[in-house]
């Protein structure tokens, strides 16, 4: 079993489900899957103009991992443009910021869906939890 | 409240399974009565879509919460849609009984 991927924090998911080329002479090709964390990497580095270290802290990964995610994102976008492929946004290894929490007692990670009441840890029932965003 | 826990075997002494879609068994716990039922995961060796199928099973069994090690992107999306709480634990040395004890 390969080492599991750490979750990458994403503040907001992309506001689109995909991008499609138009005016292309070629028929439909296989699409490129752009992960949420890759979108976030592009956004932080090239739209919010952060340096990689700041951006990596925000996403909860090391600077080197951030650089890898960012590189993969750029390559996918380049591939889509050059090969006139559709881009689709897919979940990937992201956790969305607001809805995910960590329990300080038992380290369980969990989300709280809208219809659940109370902000406590589902495992140890502790109230000592924080949203992954507050960890920064 | 019903909780589903991914398990490696079909009794309370079996270990917690970190995989969700490819877990061997699922343990459904009724938190009010403390009753547990084990379901075999028939899709554990599926070539694809095991996570999605497992998530569908969760919905079908009427669980409100799932405890596992990790969820794939599609299972996550589905569970989110049905307002099912996902709990991620990283310690696979625990048995199902241990986990049930801690959530009681």
Short mmCIF file of N, CA and C in Angstrom, two decimals, chain A residues 9 11 40-41 43-64 66-67 136:
data_model
loop_
_atom_site.label_atom_id
_atom_site.label_comp_id
_atom_site.label_asym_id
_atom_site.label_seq_id
_atom_site.Cartn_x
_atom_site.Cartn_y
_atom_site.Cartn_z
N UNK A 9 -5.79 21.40 2.27
CA UNK A 9 -6.90 22.28 2.61
C UNK A 9 -7.25 23.19 1.44
N UNK A 11 -9.75 26.44 0.56
CA UNK A 11 -10.63 27.41 1.20
C UNK A 11 -12.01 27.41 0.53
N UNK A 40 -6.70 25.27 -6.27
CA UNK A 40 -6.34 26.13 -5.13
C UNK A 40 -4.89 26.57 -5.23
N UNK A 41 -4.02 25.67 -5.67
CA UNK A 41 -2.60 26.01 -5.79
C UNK A 41 -2.40 27.12 -6.81
N UNK A 43 -4.64 29.25 -7.74
CA UNK A 43 -5.26 30.46 -7.22
C UNK A 43 -4.33 31.16 -6.24
N UNK A 44 -3.78 30.42 -5.30
CA UNK A 44 -2.92 31.03 -4.28
C UNK A 44 -1.65 31.61 -4.89
N UNK A 45 -1.04 30.86 -5.81
CA UNK A 45 0.25 31.30 -6.34
C UNK A 45 0.11 32.37 -7.42
N UNK A 46 -0.87 32.23 -8.30
CA UNK A 46 -0.91 33.12 -9.47
C UNK A 46 -2.02 34.15 -9.44
N UNK A 47 -2.98 33.95 -8.54
CA UNK A 47 -4.05 34.95 -8.47
C UNK A 47 -3.89 35.78 -7.21
N UNK A 48 -3.68 35.09 -6.08
CA UNK A 48 -3.43 35.82 -4.84
C UNK A 48 -1.96 36.22 -4.70
N UNK A 49 -1.13 35.80 -5.65
CA UNK A 49 0.29 36.13 -5.71
C UNK A 49 1.04 35.88 -4.41
N UNK A 50 0.78 34.73 -3.81
CA UNK A 50 1.52 34.35 -2.60
C UNK A 50 2.79 33.62 -3.01
N UNK A 51 3.78 33.61 -2.11
CA UNK A 51 4.91 32.73 -2.42
C UNK A 51 4.57 31.32 -1.97
N UNK A 52 5.36 30.37 -2.44
CA UNK A 52 5.00 28.96 -2.21
C UNK A 52 4.96 28.59 -0.74
N UNK A 53 5.78 29.22 0.06
CA UNK A 53 5.81 28.87 1.48
C UNK A 53 4.51 29.29 2.16
N UNK A 54 4.09 30.50 1.90
CA UNK A 54 2.82 30.97 2.50
C UNK A 54 1.66 30.09 2.03
N UNK A 55 1.67 29.84 0.74
CA UNK A 55 0.59 29.07 0.15
C UNK A 55 0.55 27.65 0.73
N UNK A 56 1.73 27.06 0.92
CA UNK A 56 1.77 25.69 1.42
C UNK A 56 1.25 25.65 2.85
N UNK A 57 1.56 26.67 3.66
CA UNK A 57 1.07 26.71 5.04
C UNK A 57 -0.46 26.77 5.04
N UNK A 58 -0.98 27.56 4.14
CA UNK A 58 -2.43 27.71 4.06
C UNK A 58 -3.11 26.41 3.68
N UNK A 59 -2.43 25.62 2.88
CA UNK A 59 -3.04 24.35 2.45
C UNK A 59 -2.66 23.19 3.36
N UNK A 60 -1.84 23.46 4.37
CA UNK A 60 -1.51 22.42 5.34
C UNK A 60 -0.58 21.34 4.81
N UNK A 61 0.24 21.69 3.84
CA UNK A 61 1.21 20.72 3.33
C UNK A 61 2.59 21.38 3.32
N UNK A 62 3.63 20.61 3.05
CA UNK A 62 4.97 21.18 3.03
C UNK A 62 5.16 22.01 1.75
N UNK A 63 6.20 22.84 1.77
CA UNK A 63 6.44 23.68 0.60
C UNK A 63 6.70 22.82 -0.64
N UNK A 64 7.44 21.72 -0.41
CA UNK A 64 7.77 20.86 -1.55
C UNK A 64 6.51 20.21 -2.13
N UNK A 66 3.53 21.42 -1.94
CA UNK A 66 2.78 22.47 -2.63
C UNK A 66 3.34 22.66 -4.03
N UNK A 67 4.66 22.70 -4.13
CA UNK A 67 5.29 22.89 -5.44
C UNK A 67 4.90 21.78 -6.39
N UNK A 136 -4.37 27.23 11.68
CA UNK A 136 -3.27 28.01 11.11
C UNK A 136 -2.63 28.94 12.13
#
